[in-house]
Amino acid sequence: MKNRDEIAQALAASGYIADADLATAISLMQLLRRPLLLEGEAGVGKTEVAKALAKVHATELIRLQCYEGLDQSSALYEWNYQRQLLAIQAHRGTDSIEDQVFSEKYLLERPLLAAIRRPKAPVLLIDEIDRADDEFEAFLLELLSDFQISIPELGTISAVTIPHVVLTSNGTRELSDALRRRCLYHYVDYPDVDRETRIILARVTGASPSLSLQIARMVEGVRKEELRKVPGVAETLDWAAALVGLDVSDLHDAPETVHETLICLLKTHEDRARVTPEVTQRMLGKVA
C-alpha cells in the first residue's frame, strides 16, 4: 500500500482521518522504510497515528513511553536477576553456570528489543521522545540507523523484521540534528473545521453531520481564545460524546448545556474562568 489516497482511505477505515500531507509522509515512510517523526502540540493526534497504522497493517503496537530519566534497561532489555540468582544457587560449583545465566533464557525483553525480534513487523511507537534525556536520544541512533542492538553478553542482535517506527514530540525541548536526520518529518497541527467534523463523525456514535459541524466550528472558536491549554482532538471527541449523550442535536437549542459541558474542553481553572457564559454566547453566535 504505497498510494497516498489508499493510505488515507485505510487510515479512515481504522478511525483516523488524515490530511494529504500526513498520508504522503506515511507513504514515504513505508517506501523508504524510515522512521517518521511527528511533532506538534499535545492532543493533536500524534499517538493515534501509530495506533491507526497498527490497525491498518493488522500488526502489534509496541509502545515506549518516554520520560525524564528513562534508561536503556527500561527501554531495551534487562536480565532476570531473580532467576539468575536461583540458577546460580542451584548449580553452585558448576564452572559453566556463568555462561548459562547470561543466555536468552534469562533475558527480559523491553519495547526496543521486542520490536526488532518480532517475526511480523510491528509498529514501534516511541512516544514523547522530547521528554527523554539527550543521552537516551543518542542511544536510539544505533537502532534507528541500523536496526540492531548490542548486548555485551550476547553480541549484536539484528532486526528479524524492520518495524514501522513512529516517534512523537510535543516540542518541549529541541531534538538533536542526528535524530532528525534519521527520520522523515511531519508537523501535526490542529485539524481544520472540515477534517475535525469528519473525525467526530468517524469516532462518535450518534453524532449527526450537522451537529458534528457545529461542534467543530465551536471548538475552532475556543482555540482562538487566549487559553493556557488549547483543547486537542481528544477533548473535542469527549465534548461531542457528552453532547450526544445529553440528547443535544443543535447547539443553538441548548446554550446553557453548551456552556456547562465546556468542562470537557477547558482543563484549567484560568481557562474555565476566562470562558464566561457571555464568551460562550459570543462564540456560539458565530456558529452557523
mmCIF file of C-alpha atoms in Angstrom:
data_model
loop_
_atom_site.group_PDB
_atom_site.id
_atom_site.type_symbol
_atom_site.label_atom_id
_atom_site.label_comp_id
_atom_site.label_asym_id
_atom_site.label_seq_id
_atom_site.Cartn_x
_atom_site.Cartn_y
_atom_site.Cartn_z
ATOM 1 C CA MET A 1 0.000 0.000 0.000
ATOM 2 C CA LYS A 2 2.024 2.968 -1.305
ATOM 3 C CA ASN A 3 -0.508 5.296 -2.873
ATOM 4 C CA ARG A 4 -1.278 8.360 -0.754
ATOM 5 C CA ASP A 5 -5.022 8.090 -1.337
ATOM 6 C CA GLU A 6 -5.023 4.389 -0.500
ATOM 7 C CA ILE A 7 -3.238 5.126 2.760
ATOM 8 C CA ALA A 8 -5.697 7.898 3.648
ATOM 9 C CA GLN A 9 -8.621 5.563 2.950
ATOM 10 C CA ALA A 10 -7.114 2.751 5.019
ATOM 11 C CA LEU A 11 -6.473 5.110 7.945
ATOM 12 C CA ALA A 12 -10.034 6.427 7.690
ATOM 13 C CA ALA A 13 -11.350 2.871 7.824
ATOM 14 C CA SER A 14 -9.447 2.418 11.090
ATOM 15 C CA GLY A 15 -10.938 5.629 12.514
ATOM 16 C CA TYR A 16 -8.121 8.094 11.807
ATOM 17 C CA ILE A 17 -8.841 10.957 9.399
ATOM 18 C CA ALA A 18 -5.514 12.041 7.908
ATOM 19 C CA ASP A 19 -4.823 15.068 5.744
ATOM 20 C CA ALA A 20 -2.978 14.745 2.428
ATOM 21 C CA ASP A 21 0.412 15.761 3.864
ATOM 22 C CA LEU A 22 0.302 13.135 6.608
ATOM 23 C CA ALA A 23 -0.787 10.446 4.152
ATOM 24 C CA THR A 24 2.164 11.413 1.956
ATOM 25 C CA ALA A 25 4.554 11.219 4.914
ATOM 26 C CA ILE A 26 3.310 7.730 5.788
ATOM 27 C CA SER A 27 3.597 6.677 2.141
ATOM 28 C CA LEU A 28 7.254 7.755 2.075
ATOM 29 C CA MET A 29 7.864 6.185 5.472
ATOM 30 C CA GLN A 30 6.757 2.827 4.097
ATOM 31 C CA LEU A 31 8.543 3.252 0.785
ATOM 32 C CA LEU A 32 11.883 4.236 2.300
ATOM 33 C CA ARG A 33 11.488 2.180 5.492
ATOM 34 C CA ARG A 34 12.481 5.182 7.567
ATOM 35 C CA PRO A 35 11.214 6.270 10.996
ATOM 36 C CA LEU A 36 8.599 9.029 10.980
ATOM 37 C CA LEU A 37 8.935 11.881 13.479
ATOM 38 C CA LEU A 38 5.616 13.553 14.275
ATOM 39 C CA GLU A 39 5.871 16.880 16.050
ATOM 40 C CA GLY A 40 3.067 19.090 17.303
ATOM 41 C CA GLU A 41 1.110 20.300 20.300
ATOM 42 C CA ALA A 42 -0.213 17.795 22.827
ATOM 43 C CA GLY A 43 -3.607 16.466 21.868
ATOM 44 C CA VAL A 44 -3.450 16.853 18.078
ATOM 45 C CA GLY A 45 -3.484 13.098 17.453
ATOM 46 C CA LYS A 46 0.161 12.105 17.015
ATOM 47 C CA THR A 47 -0.078 8.950 19.111
ATOM 48 C CA GLU A 48 -3.276 7.964 17.330
ATOM 49 C CA VAL A 49 -1.342 7.787 14.045
ATOM 50 C CA ALA A 50 0.701 4.864 15.370
ATOM 51 C CA LYS A 51 -2.395 3.122 16.708
ATOM 52 C CA ALA A 52 -4.133 3.518 13.351
ATOM 53 C CA LEU A 53 -1.063 2.204 11.494
ATOM 54 C CA ALA A 54 -1.077 -0.916 13.647
ATOM 55 C CA LYS A 55 -4.711 -1.494 12.706
ATOM 56 C CA VAL A 56 -4.032 -0.866 9.017
ATOM 57 C CA HIS A 57 -1.183 -3.387 8.984
ATOM 58 C CA ALA A 58 -3.010 -5.793 11.332
ATOM 59 C CA THR A 59 0.085 -5.943 13.490
ATOM 60 C CA GLU A 60 1.188 -5.404 17.066
ATOM 61 C CA LEU A 61 1.669 -1.923 18.506
ATOM 62 C CA ILE A 62 4.718 -1.760 20.784
ATOM 63 C CA ARG A 63 4.838 1.472 22.750
ATOM 64 C CA LEU A 64 7.768 3.031 24.564
ATOM 65 C CA GLN A 65 6.579 5.937 26.680
ATOM 66 C CA CYS A 66 9.487 8.317 27.231
ATOM 67 C CA TYR A 67 10.124 10.253 30.411
ATOM 68 C CA GLU A 68 12.958 12.048 32.145
ATOM 69 C CA GLY A 69 15.454 9.504 33.454
ATOM 70 C CA LEU A 70 14.434 6.717 31.053
ATOM 71 C CA ASP A 71 17.402 4.383 30.749
ATOM 72 C CA GLN A 72 18.466 1.562 28.446
ATOM 73 C CA SER A 73 17.362 -1.231 30.778
ATOM 74 C CA SER A 74 13.803 0.075 30.824
ATOM 75 C CA ALA A 75 13.691 0.565 27.054
ATOM 76 C CA LEU A 76 15.880 -2.227 25.705
ATOM 77 C CA TYR A 77 16.344 -5.248 27.948
ATOM 78 C CA GLU A 78 17.339 -6.360 31.393
ATOM 79 C CA TRP A 79 18.386 -9.622 32.966
ATOM 80 C CA ASN A 80 16.029 -11.577 35.169
ATOM 81 C CA TYR A 81 18.220 -11.262 38.224
ATOM 82 C CA GLN A 82 15.967 -13.310 40.483
ATOM 83 C CA ARG A 83 16.002 -16.312 38.145
ATOM 84 C CA GLN A 84 19.747 -15.895 37.620
ATOM 85 C CA LEU A 85 20.355 -15.950 41.379
ATOM 86 C CA LEU A 86 18.225 -19.055 41.818
ATOM 87 C CA ALA A 87 20.100 -20.781 38.975
ATOM 88 C CA ILE A 88 23.469 -19.872 40.485
ATOM 89 C CA GLN A 89 22.411 -21.222 43.882
ATOM 90 C CA ALA A 90 21.084 -24.435 42.325
ATOM 91 C CA HIS A 91 24.278 -25.026 40.318
ATOM 92 C CA ARG A 92 26.859 -23.781 42.790
ATOM 93 C CA GLY A 93 30.275 -25.072 41.899
ATOM 94 C CA THR A 94 29.470 -25.587 38.228
ATOM 95 C CA ASP A 95 32.026 -23.848 36.017
ATOM 96 C CA SER A 96 29.645 -23.166 33.129
ATOM 97 C CA ILE A 97 26.890 -21.570 35.170
ATOM 98 C CA GLU A 98 28.086 -18.007 34.454
ATOM 99 C CA ASP A 99 27.668 -18.535 30.712
ATOM 100 C CA GLN A 100 24.295 -20.150 31.220
ATOM 101 C CA VAL A 101 22.724 -17.357 33.263
ATOM 102 C CA PHE A 102 23.643 -14.791 30.616
ATOM 103 C CA SER A 103 21.645 -16.539 27.911
ATOM 104 C CA GLU A 104 18.336 -15.936 26.163
ATOM 105 C CA LYS A 105 16.532 -17.899 28.860
ATOM 106 C CA TYR A 106 17.179 -15.153 31.387
ATOM 107 C CA LEU A 107 16.717 -12.139 29.107
ATOM 108 C CA LEU A 108 13.699 -9.862 29.648
ATOM 109 C CA GLU A 109 12.641 -8.001 26.520
ATOM 110 C CA ARG A 110 11.704 -4.355 26.768
ATOM 111 C CA PRO A 111 9.996 -2.424 23.917
ATOM 112 C CA LEU A 112 13.005 -1.682 21.685
ATOM 113 C CA LEU A 113 14.382 -5.222 21.724
ATOM 114 C CA ALA A 114 10.910 -6.703 21.323
ATOM 115 C CA ALA A 115 10.228 -4.523 18.276
ATOM 116 C CA ILE A 116 13.161 -5.859 16.246
ATOM 117 C CA ARG A 117 12.606 -9.513 17.162
ATOM 118 C CA ARG A 118 9.010 -9.937 16.034
ATOM 119 C CA PRO A 119 8.524 -12.236 13.010
ATOM 120 C CA LYS A 120 5.914 -9.789 11.662
ATOM 121 C CA ALA A 121 6.959 -6.144 11.598
ATOM 122 C CA PRO A 122 5.181 -4.318 14.437
ATOM 123 C CA VAL A 123 4.532 -0.610 14.779
ATOM 124 C CA LEU A 124 7.039 0.784 17.277
ATOM 125 C CA LEU A 125 5.771 3.960 18.919
ATOM 126 C CA ILE A 126 8.456 5.984 20.712
ATOM 127 C CA ASP A 127 6.117 8.411 22.405
ATOM 128 C CA GLU A 128 7.151 11.901 23.568
ATOM 129 C CA ILE A 129 10.840 11.471 22.775
ATOM 130 C CA ASP A 130 11.373 15.089 23.821
ATOM 131 C CA ARG A 131 10.741 14.068 27.432
ATOM 132 C CA ALA A 132 13.725 11.699 27.450
ATOM 133 C CA ASP A 133 17.275 12.843 28.160
ATOM 134 C CA ASP A 134 19.836 13.728 25.493
ATOM 135 C CA GLU A 135 21.798 10.605 26.451
ATOM 136 C CA PHE A 136 18.863 8.319 25.727
ATOM 137 C CA GLU A 137 18.189 10.084 22.444
ATOM 138 C CA ALA A 138 21.805 9.414 21.448
ATOM 139 C CA PHE A 139 21.414 5.749 22.384
ATOM 140 C CA LEU A 140 18.480 5.469 19.950
ATOM 141 C CA LEU A 141 20.659 6.385 16.974
ATOM 142 C CA GLU A 142 22.083 2.868 16.520
ATOM 143 C CA LEU A 143 18.609 1.382 16.476
ATOM 144 C CA LEU A 144 17.200 3.950 14.048
ATOM 145 C CA SER A 145 20.200 3.746 11.721
ATOM 146 C CA ASP A 146 20.929 0.025 11.531
ATOM 147 C CA PHE A 147 18.010 -1.600 13.367
ATOM 148 C CA GLN A 148 20.370 -3.556 15.530
ATOM 149 C CA ILE A 149 21.138 -3.596 19.224
ATOM 150 C CA SER A 150 24.340 -4.503 21.037
ATOM 151 C CA ILE A 151 24.110 -6.637 24.168
ATOM 152 C CA PRO A 152 27.572 -7.178 25.700
ATOM 153 C CA GLU A 153 26.853 -10.721 26.905
ATOM 154 C CA LEU A 154 25.182 -11.853 23.655
ATOM 155 C CA GLY A 155 26.698 -9.657 20.946
ATOM 156 C CA THR A 156 24.860 -7.744 18.242
ATOM 157 C CA ILE A 157 21.213 -8.585 17.648
ATOM 158 C CA SER A 158 19.978 -7.542 14.207
ATOM 159 C CA ALA A 159 16.335 -6.996 13.350
ATOM 160 C CA VAL A 160 14.315 -10.008 12.232
ATOM 161 C CA THR A 161 11.945 -7.542 10.565
ATOM 162 C CA ILE A 162 12.165 -3.765 10.261
ATOM 163 C CA PRO A 163 9.425 -2.238 12.441
ATOM 164 C CA HIS A 164 7.293 0.702 11.355
ATOM 165 C CA VAL A 165 8.750 3.348 13.678
ATOM 166 C CA VAL A 166 6.781 6.415 14.756
ATOM 167 C CA LEU A 167 8.342 8.970 17.099
ATOM 168 C CA THR A 168 6.286 11.763 18.628
ATOM 169 C CA SER A 169 7.403 15.044 20.162
ATOM 170 C CA ASN A 170 5.467 17.836 21.843
ATOM 171 C CA GLY A 171 8.366 20.220 21.298
ATOM 172 C CA THR A 172 9.242 20.662 24.974
ATOM 173 C CA ARG A 173 12.937 20.598 24.037
ATOM 174 C CA GLU A 174 14.889 20.734 20.792
ATOM 175 C CA LEU A 175 15.786 17.340 19.358
ATOM 176 C CA SER A 176 19.274 16.675 18.013
ATOM 177 C CA ASP A 177 20.159 17.076 14.356
ATOM 178 C CA ALA A 178 21.407 13.471 14.356
ATOM 179 C CA LEU A 179 17.992 12.168 15.352
ATOM 180 C CA ARG A 180 16.177 14.371 12.859
ATOM 181 C CA ARG A 181 18.462 13.234 10.028
ATOM 182 C CA ARG A 182 17.442 9.630 10.612
ATOM 183 C CA CYS A 183 13.728 10.373 10.385
ATOM 184 C CA LEU A 184 11.162 11.664 7.972
ATOM 185 C CA TYR A 185 9.323 14.618 9.473
ATOM 186 C CA HIS A 186 5.750 15.839 9.651
ATOM 187 C CA TYR A 187 4.229 18.568 11.787
ATOM 188 C CA VAL A 188 0.774 17.629 13.069
ATOM 189 C CA ASP A 189 -1.396 20.702 13.548
ATOM 190 C CA TYR A 190 -4.891 21.084 14.920
ATOM 191 C CA PRO A 191 -7.367 19.928 12.261
ATOM 192 C CA ASP A 192 -9.384 22.435 10.280
ATOM 193 C CA VAL A 193 -13.163 22.504 10.639
ATOM 194 C CA ASP A 194 -13.815 20.117 7.778
ATOM 195 C CA ARG A 195 -11.391 17.454 8.986
ATOM 196 C CA GLU A 196 -12.459 17.756 12.616
ATOM 197 C CA THR A 197 -16.074 17.316 11.505
ATOM 198 C CA ARG A 198 -15.099 14.109 9.738
ATOM 199 C CA ILE A 199 -13.180 12.958 12.821
ATOM 200 C CA ILE A 200 -16.237 13.444 15.018
ATOM 201 C CA LEU A 201 -18.440 11.574 12.557
ATOM 202 C CA ALA A 202 -15.962 8.702 12.439
ATOM 203 C CA ARG A 203 -15.409 8.414 16.195
ATOM 204 C CA VAL A 204 -18.614 9.488 17.969
ATOM 205 C CA THR A 205 -21.607 7.216 17.550
ATOM 206 C CA GLY A 206 -24.844 9.157 17.163
ATOM 207 C CA ALA A 207 -23.278 12.463 16.122
ATOM 208 C CA SER A 208 -25.148 13.819 13.107
ATOM 209 C CA PRO A 209 -23.340 15.662 10.292
ATOM 210 C CA SER A 210 -24.948 18.982 11.276
ATOM 211 C CA LEU A 211 -24.078 18.630 14.979
ATOM 212 C CA SER A 212 -20.552 17.483 14.159
ATOM 213 C CA LEU A 213 -20.033 20.566 12.005
ATOM 214 C CA GLN A 214 -21.361 22.856 14.750
ATOM 215 C CA ILE A 215 -19.071 21.255 17.320
ATOM 216 C CA ALA A 216 -16.035 21.601 15.043
ATOM 217 C CA ARG A 217 -16.813 25.266 14.412
ATOM 218 C CA MET A 218 -17.335 25.906 18.116
ATOM 219 C CA VAL A 219 -14.035 24.220 19.004
ATOM 220 C CA GLU A 220 -12.297 26.321 16.363
ATOM 221 C CA GLY A 221 -13.626 29.400 18.173
ATOM 222 C CA VAL A 222 -12.496 28.109 21.560
ATOM 223 C CA ARG A 223 -8.978 27.538 20.244
ATOM 224 C CA LYS A 224 -8.785 31.167 19.141
ATOM 225 C CA GLU A 225 -9.321 32.358 22.708
ATOM 226 C CA GLU A 226 -6.264 33.166 24.819
ATOM 227 C CA LEU A 227 -6.158 29.897 26.720
ATOM 228 C CA ARG A 228 -3.495 28.329 28.872
ATOM 229 C CA LYS A 229 -4.243 24.878 27.445
ATOM 230 C CA VAL A 230 -5.751 24.696 23.978
ATOM 231 C CA PRO A 231 -8.122 21.718 23.651
ATOM 232 C CA GLY A 232 -6.968 18.886 21.429
ATOM 233 C CA VAL A 233 -8.874 16.419 19.317
ATOM 234 C CA ALA A 234 -9.380 14.062 22.259
ATOM 235 C CA GLU A 235 -11.183 16.839 24.137
ATOM 236 C CA THR A 236 -13.324 17.549 21.075
ATOM 237 C CA LEU A 237 -14.389 13.904 20.964
ATOM 238 C CA ASP A 238 -15.184 13.903 24.687
ATOM 239 C CA TRP A 239 -17.328 17.009 24.265
ATOM 240 C CA ALA A 240 -19.121 15.591 21.237
ATOM 241 C CA ALA A 241 -19.843 12.348 23.102
ATOM 242 C CA ALA A 242 -21.176 14.331 26.077
ATOM 243 C CA LEU A 243 -23.498 16.413 23.896
ATOM 244 C CA VAL A 244 -24.799 13.343 22.090
ATOM 245 C CA GLY A 245 -25.304 11.605 25.430
ATOM 246 C CA LEU A 246 -27.335 14.592 26.645
ATOM 247 C CA ASP A 247 -29.516 14.436 23.530
ATOM 248 C CA VAL A 248 -28.305 17.759 22.137
ATOM 249 C CA SER A 249 -28.945 17.833 18.402
ATOM 250 C CA ASP A 250 -28.383 21.558 17.795
ATOM 251 C CA LEU A 251 -26.071 23.764 19.865
ATOM 252 C CA HIS A 252 -28.356 26.774 19.489
ATOM 253 C CA ASP A 253 -31.201 24.916 21.194
ATOM 254 C CA ALA A 254 -29.165 24.259 24.355
ATOM 255 C CA PRO A 255 -26.865 27.237 25.101
ATOM 256 C CA GLU A 256 -26.738 26.520 28.846
ATOM 257 C CA THR A 257 -25.784 22.888 28.237
ATOM 258 C CA VAL A 258 -23.160 24.004 25.743
ATOM 259 C CA HIS A 259 -21.541 26.260 28.335
ATOM 260 C CA GLU A 260 -21.782 23.757 31.192
ATOM 261 C CA THR A 261 -20.238 20.953 29.148
ATOM 262 C CA LEU A 262 -17.258 23.054 28.096
ATOM 263 C CA ILE A 263 -15.510 21.443 31.055
ATOM 264 C CA CYS A 264 -14.733 18.708 28.522
ATOM 265 C CA LEU A 265 -12.609 21.222 26.596
ATOM 266 C CA LEU A 266 -11.278 23.556 29.280
ATOM 267 C CA LYS A 267 -8.824 21.846 31.613
ATOM 268 C CA THR A 268 -7.512 24.643 33.847
ATOM 269 C CA HIS A 269 -9.161 26.966 36.352
ATOM 270 C CA GLU A 270 -7.914 30.014 34.452
ATOM 271 C CA ASP A 271 -9.372 28.844 31.150
ATOM 272 C CA ARG A 272 -12.708 27.947 32.729
ATOM 273 C CA ALA A 273 -12.905 31.392 34.321
ATOM 274 C CA ARG A 274 -11.948 33.109 31.064
ATOM 275 C CA VAL A 275 -14.716 31.454 29.055
ATOM 276 C CA THR A 276 -17.727 33.005 30.749
ATOM 277 C CA PRO A 277 -21.346 32.430 29.651
ATOM 278 C CA GLU A 278 -21.057 35.681 27.691
ATOM 279 C CA VAL A 279 -17.952 34.432 25.881
ATOM 280 C CA THR A 280 -19.688 31.143 25.127
ATOM 281 C CA GLN A 281 -22.686 33.005 23.745
ATOM 282 C CA ARG A 282 -20.435 35.157 21.573
ATOM 283 C CA MET A 283 -18.695 32.104 20.134
ATOM 284 C CA LEU A 284 -21.984 30.304 19.684
ATOM 285 C CA GLY A 285 -23.302 33.260 17.715
ATOM 286 C CA LYS A 286 -20.596 32.662 15.114
ATOM 287 C CA VAL A 287 -21.586 29.016 14.659
ATOM 288 C CA ALA A 288 -23.951 28.552 11.745
#
